[in-house]
Coordinates of C-alpha atoms in Angstrom, one line a residue:
Chain A
M884 CA 0.0 0.0 0.0
S885 CA 2.5 2.6 -1.0
M886 CA 0.8 5.2 -3.0
V887 CA 3.0 8.1 -3.7
Q888 CA 1.4 11.3 -2.5
P889 CA 2.4 14.4 -4.3
S890 CA 4.7 16.3 -2.0
A891 CA 4.4 19.9 -1.3
A892 CA 7.6 20.5 -3.2
D893 CA 6.2 18.8 -6.3
T894 CA 3.1 20.9 -6.2
A895 CA 5.2 24.0 -6.0
A896 CA 7.2 22.8 -9.0
E897 CA 4.1 22.7 -11.0
T898 CA 2.9 26.2 -10.3
R899 CA 1.5 27.7 -13.4
V900 CA 1.8 31.4 -13.7
T901 CA 0.0 33.4 -16.4
T902 CA 2.1 36.2 -17.6
Y903 CA 1.3 39.0 -20.0
R904 CA 3.7 38.5 -22.9
H905 CA 2.8 40.6 -25.9
G906 CA 1.2 44.1 -25.8
V907 CA -1.7 44.9 -28.0
V908 CA 0.3 46.9 -30.5
V909 CA 2.8 44.0 -31.0
R910 CA -0.1 41.5 -31.4
I911 CA -2.0 43.6 -34.0
T912 CA 1.1 44.6 -36.0
H913 CA 2.3 41.0 -35.9
W914 CA -0.9 39.6 -37.6
V915 CA -1.2 42.5 -40.1
S916 CA 2.4 41.7 -41.1
V917 CA 1.6 38.0 -41.5
I918 CA -1.3 38.9 -43.9
C919 CA 0.8 41.5 -45.7
M920 CA 3.9 39.3 -46.1
T921 CA 1.8 36.4 -47.4
M922 CA 0.0 38.6 -50.0
L923 CA 3.2 40.3 -50.9
L924 CA 5.0 37.0 -51.5
M925 CA 2.2 35.5 -53.6
S926 CA 1.6 38.6 -55.7
G927 CA 5.3 39.1 -56.0
L928 CA 5.7 35.6 -57.5
M929 CA 3.1 36.6 -60.0
I930 CA 5.1 39.7 -60.9
F931 CA 8.3 37.6 -61.1
N932 CA 6.5 35.2 -63.5
A933 CA 6.2 38.1 -66.1
H934 CA 10.0 37.9 -66.6
P935 CA 11.3 35.0 -64.6
A936 CA 15.0 35.9 -64.7
L937 CA 17.4 37.8 -62.4
Y938 CA 20.4 39.9 -63.3
W939 CA 23.1 41.9 -61.6
G940 CA 23.8 45.6 -62.4
N941 CA 21.6 48.1 -64.0
I942 CA 20.5 46.2 -67.1
S943 CA 19.3 42.8 -68.2
D944 CA 21.8 40.6 -70.0
F945 CA 19.1 38.4 -71.4
D946 CA 21.4 35.7 -72.6
H947 CA 23.2 35.4 -69.3
P948 CA 20.8 35.7 -66.3
A949 CA 22.2 34.9 -62.9
F950 CA 19.0 33.0 -62.2
S951 CA 16.1 32.0 -64.3
I952 CA 13.1 29.6 -64.3
G953 CA 11.7 28.6 -67.6
T954 CA 10.5 25.9 -70.0
V955 CA 13.0 24.2 -72.3
R956 CA 12.8 21.5 -74.9
A957 CA 14.8 18.5 -73.9
P958 CA 16.8 16.5 -76.4
D959 CA 14.0 13.9 -76.6
G960 CA 11.6 16.6 -77.7
H961 CA 9.6 16.8 -74.5
F962 CA 9.3 20.1 -72.7
Q963 CA 10.6 20.4 -69.2
G964 CA 10.8 23.0 -66.4
Q965 CA 14.3 24.2 -65.8
M966 CA 16.0 26.4 -63.2
L967 CA 19.2 28.0 -64.2
L968 CA 21.5 29.2 -61.4
F969 CA 24.9 30.6 -62.3
G970 CA 25.0 28.4 -65.4
H971 CA 23.9 25.2 -63.6
R972 CA 20.7 23.6 -65.1
I973 CA 18.3 21.9 -62.7
N974 CA 15.3 20.0 -64.0
T975 CA 12.3 21.3 -62.1
T976 CA 9.4 19.8 -64.2
G977 CA 6.2 19.6 -62.1
V978 CA 7.4 22.1 -59.6
L979 CA 8.8 25.2 -61.3
G980 CA 8.8 26.3 -65.0
L981 CA 6.4 23.6 -66.2
T982 CA 3.5 22.4 -64.1
K983 CA 0.0 21.2 -64.7
A984 CA -3.1 23.5 -64.9
A985 CA -6.3 22.6 -63.1
D986 CA -7.5 20.8 -66.3
G987 CA -4.4 18.7 -66.4
Q988 CA -2.9 20.5 -69.3
P989 CA 0.8 21.4 -69.1
L990 CA 1.3 24.9 -68.0
D991 CA 4.3 27.1 -68.9
R992 CA 4.6 29.2 -65.8
A993 CA 7.7 29.9 -63.6
F994 CA 5.9 29.7 -60.2
P995 CA 2.8 27.5 -60.3
P996 CA -0.8 29.0 -59.8
W997 CA -1.1 27.7 -56.2
M998 CA 1.8 30.0 -55.2
T999 CA 0.6 33.2 -56.9
I1000 CA -2.0 35.9 -56.6
P1001 CA -4.0 35.8 -58.7
R1002 CA -3.9 32.1 -59.7
Y1003 CA -4.5 33.0 -63.4
Y1004 CA -1.7 34.9 -65.2
S1005 CA -2.2 38.6 -64.7
L1006 CA 0.8 40.9 -64.2
A1007 CA -1.6 43.9 -63.9
D1008 CA -3.6 42.3 -61.0
G1009 CA -0.5 41.0 -59.3
R1010 CA 0.9 44.5 -59.3
H1011 CA -2.3 46.1 -57.9
W1012 CA -2.3 43.6 -55.0
H1013 CA 1.4 43.9 -54.4
F1014 CA 1.3 47.7 -54.1
F1015 CA -1.8 47.7 -51.9
F1016 CA -0.3 45.3 -49.4
A1017 CA 3.1 47.0 -49.7
W1018 CA 1.5 50.3 -48.5
L1019 CA -0.3 48.5 -45.7
F1020 CA 2.9 46.6 -44.7
V1021 CA 5.1 49.8 -44.6
L1022 CA 2.5 51.8 -42.7
N1023 CA 2.0 48.9 -40.2
G1024 CA 5.8 48.6 -39.9
L1025 CA 6.3 52.3 -39.3
F1026 CA 3.6 52.2 -36.6
Y1027 CA 5.3 49.2 -35.0
L1028 CA 8.7 50.9 -35.2
V1029 CA 7.5 54.2 -33.6
Y1030 CA 5.7 52.3 -30.8
S1031 CA 8.7 50.0 -30.2
L1032 CA 11.1 52.8 -29.9
L1033 CA 8.9 55.0 -27.7
S1034 CA 7.8 52.2 -25.4
R1035 CA 11.4 50.9 -25.2
H1036 CA 10.1 47.5 -26.5
V1037 CA 13.2 47.3 -28.7
W1038 CA 15.6 47.7 -25.8
R1039 CA 13.6 45.8 -23.2
D1040 CA 12.6 42.8 -25.3
L1041 CA 14.8 42.6 -28.4
V1042 CA 18.3 44.0 -27.8
P1043 CA 20.2 41.2 -26.1
S1044 CA 22.1 41.9 -22.9
R1045 CA 25.8 41.0 -22.3
G1046 CA 24.5 38.0 -20.4
D1047 CA 22.3 37.0 -23.3
L1048 CA 25.2 37.2 -25.7
R1049 CA 27.5 35.1 -23.4
H1050 CA 24.7 32.5 -23.4
L1051 CA 24.6 32.5 -27.2
P1052 CA 26.7 29.3 -27.9
A1053 CA 24.8 27.4 -25.2
S1054 CA 21.5 28.7 -26.6
V1055 CA 22.4 27.4 -30.1
V1056 CA 23.0 23.9 -28.6
E1057 CA 19.8 24.0 -26.6
H1058 CA 17.8 24.9 -29.7
A1059 CA 19.5 22.2 -31.8
R1060 CA 18.4 19.7 -29.1
L1061 CA 14.9 21.2 -29.1
R1062 CA 15.2 22.2 -25.4
F1063 CA 13.6 25.5 -24.9
P1064 CA 13.8 27.8 -21.9
R1065 CA 11.4 27.0 -19.1
G1066 CA 10.3 28.6 -15.9
E1067 CA 11.6 32.1 -15.2
A1068 CA 13.9 31.9 -18.2
A1069 CA 10.8 31.7 -20.5
R1070 CA 9.5 35.0 -19.3
R1071 CA 11.7 36.8 -21.8
Y1072 CA 12.8 36.2 -25.3
N1073 CA 16.0 34.1 -25.5
V1074 CA 19.1 35.3 -27.2
L1075 CA 18.4 33.6 -30.5
Q1076 CA 14.9 35.0 -30.6
R1077 CA 16.2 38.5 -29.9
L1078 CA 18.9 38.3 -32.6
S1079 CA 16.6 36.8 -35.3
Y1080 CA 13.8 39.3 -34.6
L1081 CA 16.3 42.1 -34.7
V1082 CA 17.7 40.9 -38.1
V1083 CA 14.3 40.6 -39.6
I1084 CA 13.0 44.0 -38.3
F1085 CA 16.1 46.1 -38.8
V1086 CA 17.9 44.3 -41.7
L1087 CA 15.7 42.1 -43.9
I1088 CA 12.6 44.2 -44.0
P1089 CA 14.3 47.6 -44.5
T1090 CA 16.4 46.0 -47.2
I1091 CA 13.4 44.5 -49.1
V1092 CA 11.5 47.8 -48.9
L1093 CA 14.4 49.8 -50.1
A1094 CA 15.1 47.3 -52.9
G1095 CA 11.4 47.7 -53.9
F1096 CA 11.8 51.5 -54.0
A1097 CA 15.0 51.2 -56.1
M1098 CA 12.9 49.4 -58.8
S1099 CA 10.7 52.5 -59.2
P1100 CA 11.9 54.8 -62.0
R1101 CA 10.3 57.8 -60.3
L1102 CA 11.9 57.1 -56.9
D1103 CA 15.3 56.6 -58.7
A1104 CA 14.9 60.1 -60.1
G1105 CA 14.3 61.5 -56.7
F1106 CA 16.8 59.3 -54.8
P1107 CA 19.6 58.1 -57.1
W1108 CA 21.4 56.8 -54.0
L1109 CA 19.0 53.9 -54.0
L1110 CA 20.7 52.6 -57.2
T1111 CA 24.1 53.1 -55.7
L1112 CA 23.1 51.2 -52.6
F1113 CA 22.1 48.1 -54.5
G1114 CA 24.5 48.5 -57.5
G1115 CA 21.8 49.0 -60.1
R1116 CA 18.1 48.4 -60.7
Q1117 CA 18.4 44.8 -61.7
S1118 CA 20.6 44.1 -58.7
A1119 CA 17.9 45.6 -56.5
R1120 CA 15.3 43.3 -58.1
T1121 CA 17.6 40.3 -57.4
V1122 CA 18.1 41.4 -53.8
H1123 CA 14.3 41.9 -53.4
F1124 CA 13.8 38.3 -54.6
I1125 CA 16.5 36.8 -52.4
V1126 CA 15.4 38.7 -49.3
A1127 CA 11.8 37.6 -49.9
W1128 CA 12.9 34.0 -49.7
L1129 CA 15.1 34.7 -46.6
L1130 CA 11.9 36.0 -45.0
V1131 CA 10.1 32.8 -46.0
A1132 CA 12.9 30.8 -44.4
F1133 CA 12.6 32.9 -41.3
A1134 CA 8.8 32.3 -41.2
L1135 CA 9.3 28.6 -41.6
V1136 CA 11.8 28.3 -38.7
H1137 CA 9.7 30.7 -36.7
V1138 CA 6.5 28.6 -37.1
A1139 CA 8.5 25.4 -36.4
M1140 CA 9.8 26.9 -33.2
V1141 CA 6.3 27.9 -32.2
I1142 CA 5.0 24.4 -32.7
L1143 CA 8.0 22.7 -31.0
S1144 CA 8.0 25.0 -27.9
G1145 CA 4.2 24.8 -27.2
P1146 CA 1.9 25.8 -30.0
W1147 CA -1.2 26.7 -28.0
N1148 CA 0.6 28.7 -25.4
N1149 CA 2.5 30.6 -28.1
L1150 CA -0.5 31.1 -30.3
R1151 CA -2.6 32.3 -27.4
S1152 CA 0.1 34.7 -26.3
M1153 CA 0.1 36.3 -29.7
I1154 CA -3.7 36.6 -29.7
T1155 CA -4.7 37.4 -26.1
G1156 CA -1.3 38.4 -24.8
R1157 CA -1.4 35.8 -22.1
Y1158 CA 1.5 33.2 -21.8
V1159 CA 1.7 30.5 -19.2
I1160 CA 5.0 29.6 -17.6
K1161 CA 5.7 26.9 -15.0
T1162 CA 7.8 28.1 -12.2
N1163 CA 9.2 26.5 -9.1
G1164 CA 7.2 28.8 -6.9
E1165 CA 10.3 30.8 -6.2
R1166 CA 8.7 34.1 -7.3
E1167 CA 9.0 36.9 -4.9
Chain B
M852 CA -13.7 49.6 -44.9
K853 CA -10.3 48.5 -43.7
R854 CA -11.9 45.6 -41.9
R855 CA -13.8 44.6 -45.1
Q856 CA -10.6 44.8 -47.1
L857 CA -8.8 42.6 -44.6
L858 CA -11.6 40.1 -44.5
L859 CA -11.7 40.0 -48.3
A860 CA -8.0 39.5 -48.3
G861 CA -8.2 36.7 -45.9
A862 CA -11.0 35.1 -47.9
G863 CA -8.7 35.4 -50.9
L864 CA -6.0 33.5 -49.2
L865 CA -8.3 30.6 -48.4
S866 CA -10.4 30.3 -51.5
G867 CA -7.8 30.7 -54.1
C868 CA -8.7 34.4 -54.3
D869 CA -9.4 34.7 -58.0
K870 CA -13.0 35.7 -57.3
V871 CA -11.9 38.3 -54.9
V872 CA -9.3 39.6 -57.3
Q873 CA -12.0 40.0 -59.9
D874 CA -14.6 41.6 -57.6
P875 CA -15.4 45.1 -58.9
Q876 CA -15.4 46.7 -55.5
V877 CA -12.0 45.1 -54.7
R878 CA -10.6 46.5 -58.0
T879 CA -11.9 49.9 -57.2
T880 CA -10.4 49.8 -53.7
L881 CA -7.0 48.7 -55.1
A882 CA -7.2 51.5 -57.8
H883 CA -7.1 54.0 -54.9
T884 CA -3.7 52.6 -54.0
E885 CA -2.4 53.9 -57.4
D886 CA -3.7 57.5 -56.5
I887 CA -1.8 57.3 -53.2
T888 CA 1.4 56.0 -54.8
R889 CA 1.2 58.7 -57.5
T890 CA 0.6 61.5 -55.1
V891 CA 3.3 60.5 -52.6
Q892 CA 5.9 59.7 -55.2
R893 CA 5.4 63.1 -56.8
L894 CA 5.5 64.8 -53.5
V895 CA 8.7 63.2 -52.2
T896 CA 10.6 63.4 -55.5
G897 CA 9.5 66.7 -56.8
P898 CA 8.3 67.7 -60.3
A899 CA 11.8 68.6 -61.6
S900 CA 13.7 65.4 -60.4
L901 CA 15.7 63.9 -63.3
A902 CA 15.9 60.2 -64.1
P903 CA 19.5 59.0 -63.9
E904 CA 21.5 59.3 -67.1
Y905 CA 24.3 56.9 -67.9
P906 CA 27.7 57.0 -69.6
A907 CA 27.9 55.7 -73.2
A908 CA 29.7 52.6 -71.9
D909 CA 26.6 51.4 -70.2
I910 CA 24.4 51.3 -73.3
S911 CA 22.8 47.8 -73.7
P912 CA 24.4 45.8 -76.5
A913 CA 21.0 44.3 -77.3
F914 CA 18.1 46.6 -76.5
K915 CA 15.0 44.4 -76.3
G916 CA 12.2 45.3 -78.7
N917 CA 8.9 44.7 -76.9
G918 CA 5.2 44.9 -77.7
T919 CA 4.7 45.6 -81.4
V920 CA 8.0 45.3 -83.3
D921 CA 6.6 45.6 -86.9
P922 CA 3.1 47.2 -87.1
D923 CA 0.7 45.1 -89.2
D924 CA -0.9 48.1 -90.8
D925 CA -1.0 48.9 -94.5
D926 CA -0.8 52.7 -94.1
Y927 CA 2.1 52.4 -91.7
Q928 CA 3.9 50.0 -94.0
D929 CA 3.5 52.4 -96.9
L930 CA 5.0 55.2 -94.8
A931 CA 7.9 52.9 -93.7
S932 CA 8.7 51.8 -97.3
N933 CA 9.3 55.5 -98.2
H934 CA 11.4 56.1 -95.1
F935 CA 8.6 58.1 -93.5
K936 CA 9.0 61.0 -96.0
D937 CA 5.2 61.2 -96.2
W938 CA 4.7 60.8 -92.5
R939 CA 3.4 63.9 -90.6
L940 CA 3.0 64.3 -86.9
D941 CA -0.5 65.6 -86.3
I942 CA -0.7 67.9 -83.3
G943 CA -4.2 68.8 -82.3
G944 CA -7.0 68.8 -79.7
L945 CA -7.1 71.6 -77.2
V946 CA -4.3 73.7 -78.8
E947 CA -4.4 77.1 -80.3
H948 CA -2.1 76.2 -83.3
P949 CA -2.7 72.7 -84.6
A950 CA 0.2 71.5 -86.7
K951 CA 1.4 68.8 -89.1
L952 CA 5.2 68.3 -88.8
S953 CA 7.5 66.2 -91.0
L954 CA 10.5 64.3 -89.7
D955 CA 12.7 67.0 -91.2
D956 CA 10.7 69.7 -89.3
L957 CA 11.3 67.8 -86.1
R958 CA 15.0 67.3 -86.8
A959 CA 15.4 71.0 -87.5
M960 CA 14.1 71.9 -84.0
P961 CA 16.3 72.1 -80.8
S962 CA 16.9 68.6 -79.6
R963 CA 17.9 66.8 -76.4
T964 CA 20.1 63.7 -76.2
Q965 CA 20.0 61.4 -73.2
I966 CA 21.3 58.0 -72.2
T967 CA 18.7 56.5 -69.9
R968 CA 17.4 53.3 -68.5
H969 CA 14.2 51.7 -69.9
D970 CA 12.3 49.7 -67.3
C971 CA 9.7 47.3 -68.6
V972 CA 6.7 46.6 -66.4
E973 CA 7.7 42.9 -66.8
G974 CA 10.9 43.6 -64.8
W975 CA 13.8 43.9 -67.2
S976 CA 15.9 47.0 -67.9
C977 CA 17.9 48.2 -70.9
I978 CA 19.9 51.3 -71.4
G979 CA 19.8 53.3 -74.7
K980 CA 20.7 56.6 -76.1
W981 CA 17.9 58.8 -77.3
K982 CA 17.8 62.0 -79.3
G983 CA 14.6 63.9 -80.0
V984 CA 12.5 67.0 -79.6
P985 CA 11.4 67.9 -76.1
L986 CA 7.6 67.5 -76.0
G987 CA 7.4 70.7 -74.0
T988 CA 8.9 72.6 -76.9
L989 CA 6.2 71.3 -79.3
L990 CA 3.4 72.1 -76.8
Q991 CA 4.7 75.6 -76.2
Q992 CA 4.6 76.2 -80.0
A993 CA 1.1 74.7 -80.2
V994 CA -0.1 76.6 -77.1
L995 CA -2.4 74.6 -74.9
R996 CA -5.9 75.9 -74.5
Q997 CA -7.7 76.3 -71.2
G998 CA -8.7 72.9 -69.8
A999 CA -5.9 70.8 -71.5
T1000 CA -4.9 68.3 -68.8
Y1001 CA -3.5 65.3 -70.6
I1002 CA -1.5 64.7 -73.7
V1003 CA -2.6 61.6 -75.7
F1004 CA -0.4 59.8 -78.1
H1005 CA -2.2 57.9 -80.9
C1006 CA -0.1 55.2 -82.6
A1007 CA -0.1 53.2 -85.8
D1008 CA 0.1 49.7 -84.3
R1009 CA -2.5 47.2 -83.1
L1010 CA -0.7 45.1 -80.5
D1011 CA -2.6 41.9 -80.0
E1012 CA -6.0 41.4 -81.7
S1013 CA -6.8 38.7 -79.2
L1014 CA -6.5 41.2 -76.3
S1015 CA -8.0 44.3 -77.8
S1016 CA -8.9 45.6 -81.2
E1017 CA -8.0 49.2 -80.5
K1018 CA -4.8 50.8 -81.7
Y1019 CA -2.1 51.5 -79.2
Y1020 CA -2.4 54.8 -77.4
E1021 CA -1.1 56.3 -74.3
S1022 CA -1.5 59.5 -72.2
I1023 CA 0.5 61.5 -69.7
G1024 CA -0.2 64.5 -67.5
L1025 CA 1.3 67.9 -68.0
E1026 CA 3.9 67.5 -65.3
D1027 CA 5.5 64.7 -67.3
A1028 CA 4.7 66.4 -70.7
F1029 CA 6.8 69.5 -69.8
H1030 CA 9.5 67.5 -68.0
P1031 CA 12.9 68.2 -69.7
Q1032 CA 13.6 64.5 -70.2
T1033 CA 10.3 63.9 -71.9
I1034 CA 11.2 63.8 -75.6
L1035 CA 9.8 62.6 -78.9
A1036 CA 12.8 60.5 -80.0
Y1037 CA 13.7 60.0 -83.6
D1038 CA 17.2 58.7 -83.0
M1039 CA 18.3 55.7 -80.9
N1040 CA 22.0 54.9 -80.3
D1041 CA 23.0 57.5 -82.9
Q1042 CA 20.9 55.8 -85.7
P1043 CA 17.5 56.8 -87.0
L1044 CA 14.9 55.0 -84.8
S1045 CA 14.3 51.5 -86.2
V1046 CA 10.9 50.1 -86.9
R1047 CA 11.5 47.6 -84.1
H1048 CA 11.8 50.4 -81.6
G1049 CA 9.0 52.6 -82.9
A1050 CA 10.0 54.5 -86.1
P1051 CA 9.6 57.2 -87.0
L1052 CA 8.9 58.6 -83.5
R1053 CA 8.5 57.3 -80.0
L1054 CA 7.9 58.9 -76.7
R1055 CA 10.4 58.9 -73.8
V1056 CA 8.9 59.5 -70.3
E1057 CA 12.0 58.6 -68.3
R1058 CA 10.4 58.5 -64.8
Q1059 CA 7.8 55.9 -65.8
L1060 CA 7.7 52.3 -67.1
G1061 CA 8.1 51.3 -70.7
Y1062 CA 4.5 50.9 -71.6
K1063 CA 3.9 54.6 -71.2
M1064 CA 6.5 55.3 -74.0
A1065 CA 4.3 54.9 -77.0
K1066 CA 6.0 53.9 -80.3
Y1067 CA 4.9 54.6 -83.9
I1068 CA 3.3 57.9 -82.9
M1069 CA 1.0 59.4 -85.6
R1070 CA -1.0 62.0 -83.7
I1071 CA -0.7 64.0 -80.5
E1072 CA -3.9 65.3 -78.9
A1073 CA -4.3 67.6 -75.9
V1074 CA -7.5 66.7 -74.0
S1075 CA -9.2 67.7 -70.8
S1076 CA -10.1 64.0 -70.1
F1077 CA -9.4 60.6 -71.7
R1078 CA -12.7 59.0 -70.7
H1079 CA -14.0 59.1 -74.3
I1080 CA -10.8 57.6 -75.8
G1081 CA -10.5 53.8 -76.3
G1082 CA -11.6 52.0 -73.2
G1083 CA -11.4 55.3 -71.2
K1084 CA -8.5 54.4 -68.9
G1085 CA -5.9 56.5 -70.7
G1086 CA -4.0 53.9 -72.6
Y1087 CA -3.9 50.5 -74.3
W1088 CA -2.5 48.6 -71.3
E1089 CA -4.5 50.7 -68.9
D1090 CA -7.7 49.5 -70.6
L1091 CA -6.4 46.0 -69.9
G1092 CA -6.1 46.7 -66.2
Y1093 CA -2.6 48.2 -65.8
A1094 CA -2.1 51.4 -63.7
W1095 CA -2.2 54.7 -65.5
Y1096 CA 0.5 56.0 -63.2
A1097 CA 3.6 53.8 -64.0
G1098 CA 6.2 55.4 -61.7
I1099 CA 6.7 52.0 -60.0

């Protein structure tokens, strides 16, 4: 007859504390960004489909793109999708360059319809959607930035402390082993979160916005330094494309981390603000 | 309104969005974005800002010919076969002094030469050297009448019968019309403009995208509104859904 009774210490170890993790501005601007970035990516891929090739410099060297997606005729006479990257040819039939339309017919399209807005080919509509969400994204981002600087959100929650930075190598190992901070340590963003959010907010997003500006002939007239910054309009277009995919990569890792470190808790905290941590009852 | 837009956008994401894209109210809403973009871009860059000009070494070895490259039009072909000696640029509409100018007349006028970048709406860029008459000079001679707000360019080519049966046309506002880099080019890369690139005369509007730069120009018309022309949106591609303001 030896049933183990939960000890007082165990009960204390299981204390659940509800904390307030994300302020209302962060929550709203986060979800507006999610919508905008999704729309911008999909309409952007439609725009890319109008000329699915990238170059470096000011002009297009049509015969020697740095990167392209297209349809080519294979030696056996069949058409195939092909990605060209620095002279390397990769067969992408079925994924990129040549896919199937809804009716099963082969479709000569760089990025397939399920990835684009709209699904049918329309550069005009793709552009309208891209610029609408670009405005919303930039205004939303500026609002977030002003709030974050005035409220000290940036310094309080994002800029890592010396202690955070010292913990960087250990944090990398912990993440690789899928062990995430618990208890009191989970109250604040860990160092990898801080650094990745800072890179996205202060490097990737400003870069992709400025590269977008540099593609505008009118803005180039007003601000020629945009072209200097990227090394030409076609370089800016290439950078815009690369950074878009870096943001996709960030989003994939971000969502994976959300799922692995407690999907409901994380999701709730970004909707209601409340985030539950388990402490050892050692709170003051 | 914002909320409705967001909901529609969200619905678009989930349902494949084509219905939302084609919804007339959504199109109208998105069209307002173009007004904001035009207003803000003009405000921050100023009316006099100049498009970058490049050294001769940067000229594209192969400047892409896009859209129509050889108009399928009997009258045009007759003009071309005689090296455009019988071609006359018709300037009319809301002007005090309508005129018909030959290529020699235009070549005798003060000219501007510029090496500029041509950005296609599709995404590519080429650099070319252009020589021609500033449009502002022609308009000053013709003297715009009260109410003239847009300059319309009527062209010789039909681009794609399957898309539209109307001839190519374009329009620009007066800020661009009197901009020093807005020229009617008759030379390209020190050669008379080829048929491929719009002979005998094409428009250069250096702070906008390529589709604004009409080729094969036959007639210039000053108007107070372009609602009555073609599909009413101010240009061939505009009638097919593209933005009238092509500064981005």
